Tab-separated table of N, CA and C in Angstrom:
chain	number	residue	atom	x	y	z
A	7	UNK	N	-39.366	17.621	55.357
A	7	UNK	CA	-40.867	17.438	55.021
A	7	UNK	C	-41.772	16.082	55.233
A	8	UNK	N	-42.828	16.767	54.906
A	8	UNK	CA	-44.132	16.502	55.879
A	8	UNK	C	-44.773	16.327	54.620
A	9	UNK	N	-45.688	14.890	54.991
A	9	UNK	CA	-46.611	14.133	53.079
A	9	UNK	C	-47.608	13.823	53.939
A	10	UNK	N	-48.754	13.980	53.110
A	10	UNK	CA	-50.377	13.338	53.704
A	10	UNK	C	-50.712	13.319	52.585
A	11	UNK	N	-52.089	12.340	52.172
A	11	UNK	CA	-52.962	11.950	50.922
A	11	UNK	C	-53.820	11.149	50.600
A	12	UNK	N	-54.385	11.732	50.271
A	12	UNK	CA	-56.438	10.836	49.892
A	12	UNK	C	-56.949	10.463	49.407
A	13	UNK	N	-56.921	8.973	48.998
A	13	UNK	CA	-57.593	7.620	47.694
A	13	UNK	C	-58.723	8.152	46.934
A	14	UNK	N	-59.356	8.274	46.823
A	14	UNK	CA	-60.543	7.930	46.771
A	14	UNK	C	-61.718	7.232	45.243
A	15	UNK	N	-62.281	6.637	45.176
A	15	UNK	CA	-62.428	5.887	44.090
A	15	UNK	C	-64.145	5.556	44.437
A	16	UNK	N	-65.456	6.254	43.820
A	16	UNK	CA	-66.055	6.139	43.946
A	16	UNK	C	-66.994	5.770	42.975
A	17	UNK	N	-67.713	5.265	42.508
A	17	UNK	CA	-69.034	4.525	42.240
A	17	UNK	C	-70.199	4.276	42.010
A	18	UNK	N	-71.281	5.598	40.943
A	18	UNK	CA	-72.884	5.737	41.509
A	18	UNK	C	-73.141	4.823	40.388
A	19	UNK	N	-74.760	4.308	40.681
A	19	UNK	CA	-75.307	3.842	39.191
A	19	UNK	C	-76.389	3.887	39.442
A	20	UNK	N	-77.602	3.940	38.259
A	20	UNK	CA	-79.200	3.550	38.839
A	20	UNK	C	-79.740	3.920	37.326
A	21	UNK	N	-80.495	2.461	37.627
A	21	UNK	CA	-81.238	1.058	36.865
A	21	UNK	C	-83.340	1.709	36.915
A	22	UNK	N	-83.426	2.075	36.237
A	22	UNK	CA	-85.239	2.296	36.057
A	22	UNK	C	-86.143	1.468	35.254
A	23	UNK	N	-86.704	0.286	35.223
A	23	UNK	CA	-87.003	0.016	34.424
A	23	UNK	C	-88.123	0.456	33.955
A	24	UNK	N	-88.943	0.038	32.706
A	24	UNK	CA	-90.557	0.655	32.618
A	24	UNK	C	-91.275	0.525	32.982
A	25	UNK	N	-92.551	1.037	33.553
A	25	UNK	CA	-93.925	0.575	34.550
A	25	UNK	C	-94.291	0.293	33.414
A	26	UNK	N	-94.688	-1.127	33.285
A	26	UNK	CA	-96.021	-2.377	33.286
A	26	UNK	C	-97.245	-1.288	34.008
A	27	UNK	N	-97.512	-1.459	34.682
A	27	UNK	CA	-98.318	-0.572	35.561
A	27	UNK	C	-97.955	0.242	36.448
A	28	UNK	N	-98.077	1.970	36.841
A	28	UNK	CA	-98.217	2.212	37.760
A	28	UNK	C	-96.924	3.278	38.089
A	29	UNK	N	-95.610	2.697	38.987
A	29	UNK	CA	-94.501	3.301	39.035
A	29	UNK	C	-93.609	2.284	38.807
A	30	UNK	N	-92.364	3.353	37.850
A	30	UNK	CA	-91.194	2.081	37.040
A	30	UNK	C	-90.627	1.748	38.546
A	31	UNK	N	-89.753	0.821	38.481
A	31	UNK	CA	-89.231	-0.306	39.593
A	31	UNK	C	-88.041	0.661	39.370
A	32	UNK	N	-87.244	1.526	39.836
A	32	UNK	CA	-85.699	1.573	40.388
A	32	UNK	C	-85.030	0.925	41.339
A	33	UNK	N	-83.531	1.207	40.562
A	33	UNK	CA	-82.400	0.674	41.703
A	33	UNK	C	-81.635	1.725	41.281
A	34	UNK	N	-80.458	1.604	42.315
A	34	UNK	CA	-79.525	2.290	42.766
A	34	UNK	C	-78.443	1.047	43.571
A	35	UNK	N	-76.937	1.825	43.085
A	35	UNK	CA	-75.855	1.423	44.203
A	35	UNK	C	-74.659	2.283	44.310
A	36	UNK	N	-74.446	2.048	45.566
A	36	UNK	CA	-72.854	3.708	45.211
A	36	UNK	C	-71.881	2.475	45.782
A	37	UNK	N	-70.340	2.701	45.370
A	37	UNK	CA	-69.845	2.686	45.927
A	37	UNK	C	-68.867	3.879	46.337
A	38	UNK	N	-67.956	4.057	46.958
A	38	UNK	CA	-67.261	5.219	48.353
A	38	UNK	C	-66.046	4.812	48.811
A	39	UNK	N	-65.023	4.851	48.401
A	39	UNK	CA	-64.111	4.030	49.412
A	39	UNK	C	-62.850	4.948	49.301
A	40	UNK	N	-62.770	5.398	50.024
A	40	UNK	CA	-60.791	6.034	50.557
A	40	UNK	C	-60.362	6.121	51.736
A	41	UNK	N	-58.992	6.290	50.751
A	41	UNK	CA	-58.125	5.691	52.382
A	41	UNK	C	-56.878	6.909	51.729
A	42	UNK	N	-56.803	7.223	52.909
A	42	UNK	CA	-56.546	8.264	53.681
A	42	UNK	C	-54.505	7.509	54.299
A	43	UNK	N	-52.941	8.024	53.415
A	43	UNK	CA	-51.807	7.332	53.631
A	43	UNK	C	-51.643	9.286	54.963
A	44	UNK	N	-50.246	8.415	55.424
A	44	UNK	CA	-49.609	9.293	55.742
A	44	UNK	C	-48.403	9.563	56.316
A	45	UNK	N	-47.851	10.353	57.006
A	45	UNK	CA	-46.013	10.565	56.621
A	45	UNK	C	-45.375	8.575	56.856
A	46	UNK	N	-44.667	9.051	56.443
A	46	UNK	CA	-43.607	8.060	57.380
A	46	UNK	C	-43.677	6.323	56.294
A	47	UNK	N	-42.665	4.996	56.614
A	47	UNK	CA	-42.715	4.385	54.978
A	47	UNK	C	-43.362	3.236	55.824
A	48	UNK	N	-44.244	2.878	56.655
A	48	UNK	CA	-44.535	1.450	57.096
A	48	UNK	C	-46.125	1.373	56.697
A	49	UNK	N	-46.558	0.616	57.361
A	49	UNK	CA	-48.399	-0.133	56.873
A	49	UNK	C	-49.112	1.103	56.694
A	50	UNK	N	-50.344	2.140	56.215
A	50	UNK	CA	-51.326	3.254	55.641
A	50	UNK	C	-50.286	4.415	55.625
A	51	UNK	N	-49.010	4.764	55.104
A	51	UNK	CA	-47.961	5.767	54.991
A	51	UNK	C	-47.447	5.024	53.972
A	52	UNK	N	-46.385	7.035	53.563
A	52	UNK	CA	-45.824	7.053	52.406
A	52	UNK	C	-45.211	8.617	52.895
A	53	UNK	N	-43.813	8.628	52.091
A	53	UNK	CA	-42.614	10.163	52.225
A	53	UNK	C	-42.423	10.228	50.591
A	54	UNK	N	-42.568	9.790	49.713
A	54	UNK	CA	-42.296	10.384	48.531
A	54	UNK	C	-43.807	10.505	47.735
A	55	UNK	N	-43.936	11.197	46.582
A	55	UNK	CA	-44.790	12.016	45.958
A	55	UNK	C	-43.826	12.683	44.242
A	56	UNK	N	-45.078	12.032	43.658
A	56	UNK	CA	-44.144	11.938	42.194
A	56	UNK	C	-45.891	12.882	41.373
A	57	UNK	N	-46.601	13.866	41.054
A	57	UNK	CA	-47.313	13.993	40.000
A	57	UNK	C	-46.480	15.092	38.133
A	58	UNK	N	-47.079	14.216	37.751
A	58	UNK	CA	-46.518	15.232	36.803
A	58	UNK	C	-47.620	15.116	35.449
A	59	UNK	N	-47.505	15.598	34.485
A	59	UNK	CA	-48.156	14.979	32.349
A	59	UNK	C	-46.303	15.341	32.153
A	60	UNK	N	-47.199	14.236	31.591
A	60	UNK	CA	-45.561	13.556	30.366
A	60	UNK	C	-46.921	13.396	29.161
A	61	UNK	N	-45.259	13.090	28.151
A	61	UNK	CA	-45.299	13.103	27.090
A	61	UNK	C	-44.922	12.250	27.069
A	62	UNK	N	-45.273	11.266	26.057
A	62	UNK	CA	-45.041	10.727	24.920
A	62	UNK	C	-45.280	9.694	23.020
A	63	UNK	N	-44.066	9.887	23.017
A	63	UNK	CA	-44.625	10.053	21.264
A	63	UNK	C	-45.729	8.646	20.615
A	64	UNK	N	-45.942	8.793	19.608
A	64	UNK	CA	-46.479	8.324	18.566
A	64	UNK	C	-45.773	6.811	18.767
A	65	UNK	N	-46.461	5.385	19.143
A	65	UNK	CA	-45.645	4.129	19.153
A	65	UNK	C	-44.902	3.996	19.700
A	66	UNK	N	-45.085	4.697	21.234
A	66	UNK	CA	-42.775	4.908	21.362
A	66	UNK	C	-43.747	4.593	23.238
A	67	UNK	N	-42.608	4.522	23.681
A	67	UNK	CA	-42.582	3.995	25.141
A	67	UNK	C	-41.810	4.973	26.068
A	68	UNK	N	-42.583	5.032	27.443
A	68	UNK	CA	-42.051	6.656	28.194
A	68	UNK	C	-41.866	5.562	29.452
A	69	UNK	N	-40.595	4.968	29.316
A	69	UNK	CA	-39.942	4.532	30.574
A	69	UNK	C	-39.128	5.211	32.147
A	70	UNK	N	-40.810	5.044	32.859
A	70	UNK	CA	-40.543	5.928	34.099
A	70	UNK	C	-39.320	5.648	35.310
A	71	UNK	N	-38.372	6.006	35.566
A	71	UNK	CA	-37.615	4.991	36.616
A	71	UNK	C	-37.890	5.585	37.198
A	72	UNK	N	-38.613	4.677	38.404
A	72	UNK	CA	-38.334	4.858	40.058
A	72	UNK	C	-37.304	5.432	41.116
A	73	UNK	N	-36.631	5.133	40.406
A	73	UNK	CA	-34.732	5.397	41.702
A	73	UNK	C	-34.070	6.007	41.305
A	74	UNK	N	-34.000	6.872	41.291
A	74	UNK	CA	-32.997	8.038	41.375
A	74	UNK	C	-33.135	8.833	40.364
A	75	UNK	N	-34.420	8.893	39.635
A	75	UNK	CA	-34.469	9.874	38.069
A	75	UNK	C	-35.210	11.307	38.565
A	76	UNK	N	-36.227	11.148	39.145
A	76	UNK	CA	-37.210	11.703	38.586
A	76	UNK	C	-37.294	12.344	40.384
A	77	UNK	N	-38.067	14.018	39.828
A	77	UNK	CA	-38.064	15.229	40.927
A	77	UNK	C	-39.494	15.416	41.136
A	78	UNK	N	-39.451	15.779	42.811
A	78	UNK	CA	-40.807	15.726	43.205
A	78	UNK	C	-40.671	17.665	43.209
A	79	UNK	N	-42.528	18.403	43.081
A	79	UNK	CA	-41.927	19.584	43.508
A	79	UNK	C	-41.382	20.273	43.632
A	80	UNK	N	-40.555	20.275	44.666
A	80	UNK	CA	-38.935	20.919	45.164
A	80	UNK	C	-38.136	20.919	44.131
A	81	UNK	N	-38.118	19.746	43.221
A	81	UNK	CA	-36.761	19.728	42.515
A	81	UNK	C	-36.177	18.764	43.452
A	82	UNK	N	-35.951	18.206	44.051
A	82	UNK	CA	-35.523	17.166	45.311
A	82	UNK	C	-35.910	15.449	43.980
A	83	UNK	N	-34.834	14.873	44.804
A	83	UNK	CA	-34.300	13.371	43.403
A	83	UNK	C	-36.235	12.638	44.221
A	84	UNK	N	-36.338	11.352	43.373
A	84	UNK	CA	-37.518	10.799	44.349
A	84	UNK	C	-36.605	9.551	43.794
A	85	UNK	N	-36.615	9.158	45.290
A	85	UNK	CA	-35.738	7.241	45.041
A	85	UNK	C	-36.540	6.217	45.175
A	86	UNK	N	-37.951	5.697	45.057
A	86	UNK	CA	-38.909	4.786	45.282
A	86	UNK	C	-38.272	3.785	45.824
A	87	UNK	N	-38.251	2.633	47.117
A	87	UNK	CA	-38.418	2.133	47.717
A	87	UNK	C	-39.343	0.693	46.997
A	88	UNK	N	-40.919	1.215	47.722
A	88	UNK	CA	-41.738	0.567	48.357
A	88	UNK	C	-42.893	1.820	46.795
A	89	UNK	N	-43.327	0.769	46.210
A	89	UNK	CA	-44.922	1.474	45.527
A	89	UNK	C	-45.879	1.213	46.339
A	90	UNK	N	-46.575	2.561	46.825
A	90	UNK	CA	-47.571	2.032	47.421
A	90	UNK	C	-49.404	2.523	46.523
A	91	UNK	N	-48.588	3.959	45.155
A	91	UNK	CA	-50.577	3.823	45.062
A	91	UNK	C	-49.619	3.972	43.232
A	92	UNK	N	-50.808	4.409	42.341
A	92	UNK	CA	-50.517	4.639	40.787
A	92	UNK	C	-51.513	5.621	40.917
A	93	UNK	N	-51.507	6.669	39.675
A	93	UNK	CA	-52.970	6.716	38.740
A	93	UNK	C	-52.439	7.724	38.002
A	94	UNK	N	-53.073	6.672	37.062
A	94	UNK	CA	-52.580	7.749	35.122
A	94	UNK	C	-53.890	7.800	34.394
A	95	UNK	N	-54.157	9.033	34.150
A	95	UNK	CA	-55.451	9.197	33.666
A	95	UNK	C	-54.693	9.263	32.342
A	96	UNK	N	-55.567	9.884	30.825
A	96	UNK	CA	-55.641	9.481	29.694
A	96	UNK	C	-56.358	10.751	29.953
A	97	UNK	N	-55.896	11.718	29.722
A	97	UNK	CA	-56.277	12.250	29.508
A	97	UNK	C	-55.314	13.908	29.411
A	98	UNK	N	-55.192	15.449	29.018
A	98	UNK	CA	-54.598	16.226	29.415
A	98	UNK	C	-54.933	16.101	30.526
A	99	UNK	N	-54.068	17.384	30.957
A	99	UNK	CA	-54.307	18.555	32.343
A	99	UNK	C	-55.279	19.807	31.976
A	100	UNK	N	-55.087	20.250	30.586
A	100	UNK	CA	-55.966	21.204	30.584
A	100	UNK	C	-57.522	20.739	29.951
A	101	UNK	N	-57.431	18.550	30.178
A	101	UNK	CA	-59.094	18.366	29.320
A	101	UNK	C	-58.978	18.498	28.151
A	102	UNK	N	-57.730	18.619	27.458
A	102	UNK	CA	-57.673	18.288	26.082
A	102	UNK	C	-57.983	16.076	25.555
A	103	UNK	N	-58.729	16.013	25.253
A	103	UNK	CA	-58.926	14.422	25.183
A	103	UNK	C	-57.837	13.832	23.960
A	104	UNK	N	-57.295	12.583	24.267
A	104	UNK	CA	-56.604	12.408	23.883
A	104	UNK	C	-56.886	11.704	22.998
A	105	UNK	N	-56.178	10.583	21.926
A	105	UNK	CA	-56.880	10.128	20.551
A	105	UNK	C	-55.911	8.364	20.467
A	106	UNK	N	-55.363	8.117	21.533
A	106	UNK	CA	-53.937	7.014	21.788
A	106	UNK	C	-55.197	5.993	22.452
A	107	UNK	N	-55.014	4.977	22.994
A	107	UNK	CA	-54.298	3.685	24.467
A	107	UNK	C	-52.850	3.757	24.540
A	108	UNK	N	-52.840	3.752	25.909
A	108	UNK	CA	-51.784	3.632	27.143
A	108	UNK	C	-52.030	2.823	27.520
A	109	UNK	N	-50.527	1.682	27.355
A	109	UNK	CA	-50.820	0.149	27.802
A	109	UNK	C	-49.792	0.354	29.246
A	110	UNK	N	-50.254	0.914	30.869
A	110	UNK	CA	-49.243	0.363	31.131
A	110	UNK	C	-48.597	-0.982	31.438
A	111	UNK	N	-47.137	-1.050	31.714
A	111	UNK	CA	-47.147	-2.344	32.102
A	111	UNK	C	-45.951	-2.417	31.089
A	112	UNK	N	-44.570	-4.044	30.818
A	112	UNK	CA	-44.590	-4.816	30.199
A	112	UNK	C	-42.561	-3.772	30.201
A	113	UNK	N	-41.616	-4.153	28.919
A	113	UNK	CA	-40.603	-3.363	29.287
A	113	UNK	C	-39.935	-4.305	30.033
A	114	UNK	N	-38.720	-3.562	29.844
A	114	UNK	CA	-37.240	-4.587	30.572
A	114	UNK	C	-37.114	-3.768	32.438
A	115	UNK	N	-36.346	-4.256	32.764
A	115	UNK	CA	-35.794	-3.846	33.922
A	115	UNK	C	-37.463	-3.554	35.334
A	116	UNK	N	-38.236	-3.930	34.735
A	116	UNK	CA	-39.591	-3.259	35.179
A	116	UNK	C	-39.890	-3.482	36.592
A	117	UNK	N	-40.802	-3.005	37.097
A	117	UNK	CA	-41.579	-3.415	38.201
A	117	UNK	C	-42.208	-4.445	38.877
A	118	UNK	N	-41.939	-4.408	39.767
A	118	UNK	CA	-43.056	-6.119	39.852
A	118	UNK	C	-44.133	-5.848	40.075
A	119	UNK	N	-44.662	-7.056	39.007
A	119	UNK	CA	-46.306	-6.574	39.675
A	119	UNK	C	-46.817	-5.387	38.026
A	120	UNK	N	-45.865	-4.952	37.377
A	120	UNK	CA	-46.204	-4.516	36.184
A	120	UNK	C	-44.631	-5.284	35.037
A	121	UNK	N	-44.391	-6.128	35.192
A	121	UNK	CA	-43.420	-6.854	34.103
A	121	UNK	C	-44.568	-7.747	32.724
A	122	UNK	N	-45.884	-8.219	32.711
A	122	UNK	CA	-46.939	-8.426	31.556
A	122	UNK	C	-47.434	-6.601	31.404
A	123	UNK	N	-47.610	-6.514	30.232
A	123	UNK	CA	-47.981	-5.099	29.971
A	123	UNK	C	-49.979	-5.319	30.751
A	124	UNK	N	-50.217	-3.799	31.576
A	124	UNK	CA	-51.516	-4.851	32.038
A	124	UNK	C	-52.830	-3.706	30.735
A	125	UNK	N	-54.121	-4.508	30.991
A	125	UNK	CA	-54.635	-3.952	29.715
A	125	UNK	C	-54.961	-2.695	29.669
A	126	UNK	N	-55.028	-1.887	28.156
A	126	UNK	CA	-55.047	-0.198	27.988
A	126	UNK	C	-56.065	0.385	28.215
A	127	UNK	N	-55.536	1.934	29.070
A	127	UNK	CA	-56.283	3.406	28.931
A	127	UNK	C	-55.998	3.406	27.895
A	128	UNK	N	-57.884	3.787	27.552
A	128	UNK	CA	-58.689	3.955	26.531
A	128	UNK	C	-58.483	5.905	27.034
A	129	UNK	N	-58.870	6.629	25.549
A	129	UNK	CA	-58.517	7.645	25.951
A	129	UNK	C	-59.657	8.226	27.217
A	130	UNK	N	-59.575	9.213	27.846
A	130	UNK	CA	-60.596	9.701	28.858
A	130	UNK	C	-60.251	8.941	30.062
A	131	UNK	N	-59.688	7.323	29.824
A	131	UNK	CA	-59.885	6.361	30.758
A	131	UNK	C	-58.684	7.004	32.506
A	132	UNK	N	-58.969	5.877	33.234
A	132	UNK	CA	-58.339	6.056	34.367
A	132	UNK	C	-57.916	4.119	34.726
A	133	UNK	N	-56.539	4.920	35.864
A	133	UNK	CA	-56.057	3.359	36.328
A	133	UNK	C	-55.660	3.646	37.427
A	134	UNK	N	-55.843	3.011	38.003
A	134	UNK	CA	-55.279	3.164	39.693
A	134	UNK	C	-55.211	2.267	40.471
A	135	UNK	N	-54.768	2.073	40.895
A	135	UNK	CA	-54.105	0.618	42.105
A	135	UNK	C	-53.235	1.781	43.282
A	136	UNK	N	-53.687	1.268	44.502
A	136	UNK	CA	-53.761	1.180	45.610
A	136	UNK	C	-53.639	0.149	46.536
A	137	UNK	N	-52.091	0.259	47.761
A	137	UNK	CA	-52.227	-1.255	48.208
A	137	UNK	C	-51.432	-0.061	50.030
A	138	UNK	N	-52.005	0.189	50.813
A	138	UNK	CA	-51.392	0.991	51.825
A	138	UNK	C	-51.034	-0.068	53.381
A	139	UNK	N	-50.839	-1.348	52.825
A	139	UNK	CA	-49.924	-2.085	53.944
A	139	UNK	C	-48.829	-2.314	53.905
A	140	UNK	N	-48.187	-2.633	54.860
A	140	UNK	CA	-46.719	-2.787	54.727
A	140	UNK	C	-45.649	-2.975	54.078
A	141	UNK	N	-46.901	-3.527	52.683
A	141	UNK	CA	-45.520	-4.849	51.707
A	141	UNK	C	-45.836	-3.804	50.339
A	142	UNK	N	-47.235	-2.769	50.434
A	142	UNK	CA	-46.879	-2.332	49.006
A	142	UNK	C	-47.687	-2.876	48.217
A	143	UNK	N	-47.564	-1.905	46.250
A	143	UNK	CA	-47.931	-2.652	45.385
A	143	UNK	C	-46.464	-3.179	44.917
A	144	UNK	N	-45.175	-3.097	45.670
A	144	UNK	CA	-44.502	-3.565	44.401
A	144	UNK	C	-42.715	-2.847	45.514
A	145	UNK	N	-41.804	-4.048	45.370
A	145	UNK	CA	-40.902	-3.479	45.541
A	145	UNK	C	-39.751	-3.026	44.170
A	146	UNK	N	-39.093	-2.251	44.184
A	146	UNK	CA	-38.362	-0.789	43.980
A	146	UNK	C	-36.762	-1.385	43.512
A	147	UNK	N	-36.370	-2.576	43.040
A	147	UNK	CA	-34.770	-1.971	43.057
A	147	UNK	C	-34.121	-1.964	42.265
A	148	UNK	N	-33.031	-1.036	42.159
A	148	UNK	CA	-32.482	-0.251	41.307
A	148	UNK	C	-32.250	-0.217	40.595
A	149	UNK	N	-31.692	-0.460	39.728
A	149	UNK	CA	-31.305	-1.129	37.925
A	149	UNK	C	-32.195	-2.318	37.976
A	150	UNK	N	-32.594	-2.920	38.357
A	150	UNK	CA	-32.742	-4.711	37.420
A	150	UNK	C	-34.668	-4.371	37.868
A	151	UNK	N	-35.521	-3.120	38.562
A	151	UNK	CA	-37.128	-3.445	38.646
A	151	UNK	C	-37.512	-2.009	39.435
A	152	UNK	N	-36.547	-1.325	38.221
A	152	UNK	CA	-37.060	-0.169	38.754
A	152	UNK	C	-37.567	1.744	37.332
A	153	UNK	N	-37.985	0.295	36.619
A	153	UNK	CA	-38.852	0.789	36.223
A	153	UNK	C	-40.235	1.541	35.284
A	154	UNK	N	-40.957	1.263	34.764
A	154	UNK	CA	-42.643	1.681	34.749
A	154	UNK	C	-42.893	2.043	32.907
A	155	UNK	N	-43.233	1.188	32.693
A	155	UNK	CA	-43.340	1.431	31.207
A	155	UNK	C	-44.695	2.190	30.653
A	156	UNK	N	-45.188	3.085	30.260
A	156	UNK	CA	-46.335	3.679	30.269
A	156	UNK	C	-46.116	3.858	28.339
A	157	UNK	N	-46.590	2.506	28.068
A	157	UNK	CA	-46.580	2.569	26.259
A	157	UNK	C	-48.383	3.102	25.648
A	158	UNK	N	-47.362	4.006	24.642
A	158	UNK	CA	-48.896	4.617	23.635
A	158	UNK	C	-48.727	3.996	22.225
A	159	UNK	N	-49.903	4.162	21.643
A	159	UNK	CA	-49.819	3.114	20.124
A	159	UNK	C	-50.406	4.009	19.254
A	160	UNK	N	-50.098	3.803	18.140
A	160	UNK	CA	-50.212	4.937	17.375
A	160	UNK	C	-51.066	5.321	16.570
A	161	UNK	N	-50.367	6.710	16.076
A	161	UNK	CA	-51.444	7.581	15.156
A	161	UNK	C	-51.478	8.938	16.615
A	162	UNK	N	-50.910	9.421	17.408
A	162	UNK	CA	-50.366	10.735	17.726
A	162	UNK	C	-50.027	10.155	18.883
A	163	UNK	N	-49.543	11.464	19.161
A	163	UNK	CA	-48.331	11.691	20.721
A	163	UNK	C	-49.518	12.289	21.851
A	164	UNK	N	-48.932	11.512	22.708
A	164	UNK	CA	-50.500	11.626	23.763
A	164	UNK	C	-49.426	12.138	25.104
A	165	UNK	N	-50.411	12.998	25.653
A	165	UNK	CA	-49.511	13.895	27.487
A	165	UNK	C	-50.844	13.179	28.102
A	166	UNK	N	-50.495	12.329	29.444
A	166	UNK	CA	-51.139	11.811	29.980
A	166	UNK	C	-50.911	12.737	31.887
A	167	UNK	N	-51.357	12.406	32.302
A	167	UNK	CA	-51.142	12.416	33.218
A	167	UNK	C	-50.814	11.258	34.491
A	168	UNK	N	-50.067	11.200	35.913
A	168	UNK	CA	-49.505	10.580	36.093
A	168	UNK	C	-49.218	11.089	38.013
A	169	UNK	N	-49.409	10.062	38.855
A	169	UNK	CA	-49.136	10.344	39.842
A	169	UNK	C	-48.770	9.165	40.844
A	170	UNK	N	-47.564	9.102	41.331
A	170	UNK	CA	-47.019	8.052	41.863
A	170	UNK	C	-46.572	8.039	43.932
A	171	UNK	N	-47.077	7.484	44.377
A	171	UNK	CA	-46.456	7.859	45.956
A	171	UNK	C	-45.731	6.392	46.299
A	172	UNK	N	-44.749	6.468	46.957
A	172	UNK	CA	-43.987	5.916	47.326
A	172	UNK	C	-43.175	5.869	48.831
A	173	UNK	N	-42.453	5.098	48.648
A	173	UNK	CA	-41.722	4.600	50.553
A	173	UNK	C	-41.165	4.585	50.248
A	174	UNK	N	-39.481	5.589	50.319
A	174	UNK	CA	-38.330	5.169	50.526
A	174	UNK	C	-37.338	4.404	51.287
A	175	UNK	N	-38.146	3.465	52.087
A	175	UNK	CA	-37.728	1.821	52.794
A	175	UNK	C	-38.481	1.516	53.268
């Protein structure tokens, strides 16, 4: 099996002021970063991927076990030893809007770096972290540090999208 990935974060905006005399002054900025990953278990690499639309009940937690419970698109077990990238989109795949916040992190047997709850992801929001270096985002330890919690606030069931890239060693 061979894998490749391209992660992209982009932001652009412009600002225009009211003209006092003549032309209206304007200013703009743009940031566009791309991280390309190839097959392997070292820096700039990954060899395991998981992507899904998941459902979590109102006021409940989705505890995602990164060490041997997830399966990839072909049904093979995904056992992550190092977390490289994660992306959570608080919107259903078909575009249907959610009405509740999602909060990644917290819980027991947590993945290091996700022990405390992170700021909530509001409906339509996106959370993304990428660390392509040799250490990745975090080391995943089966049974004691392998749970990534996604908590749903109360009010409604939430379907969200998640993608996780990792290394087997």
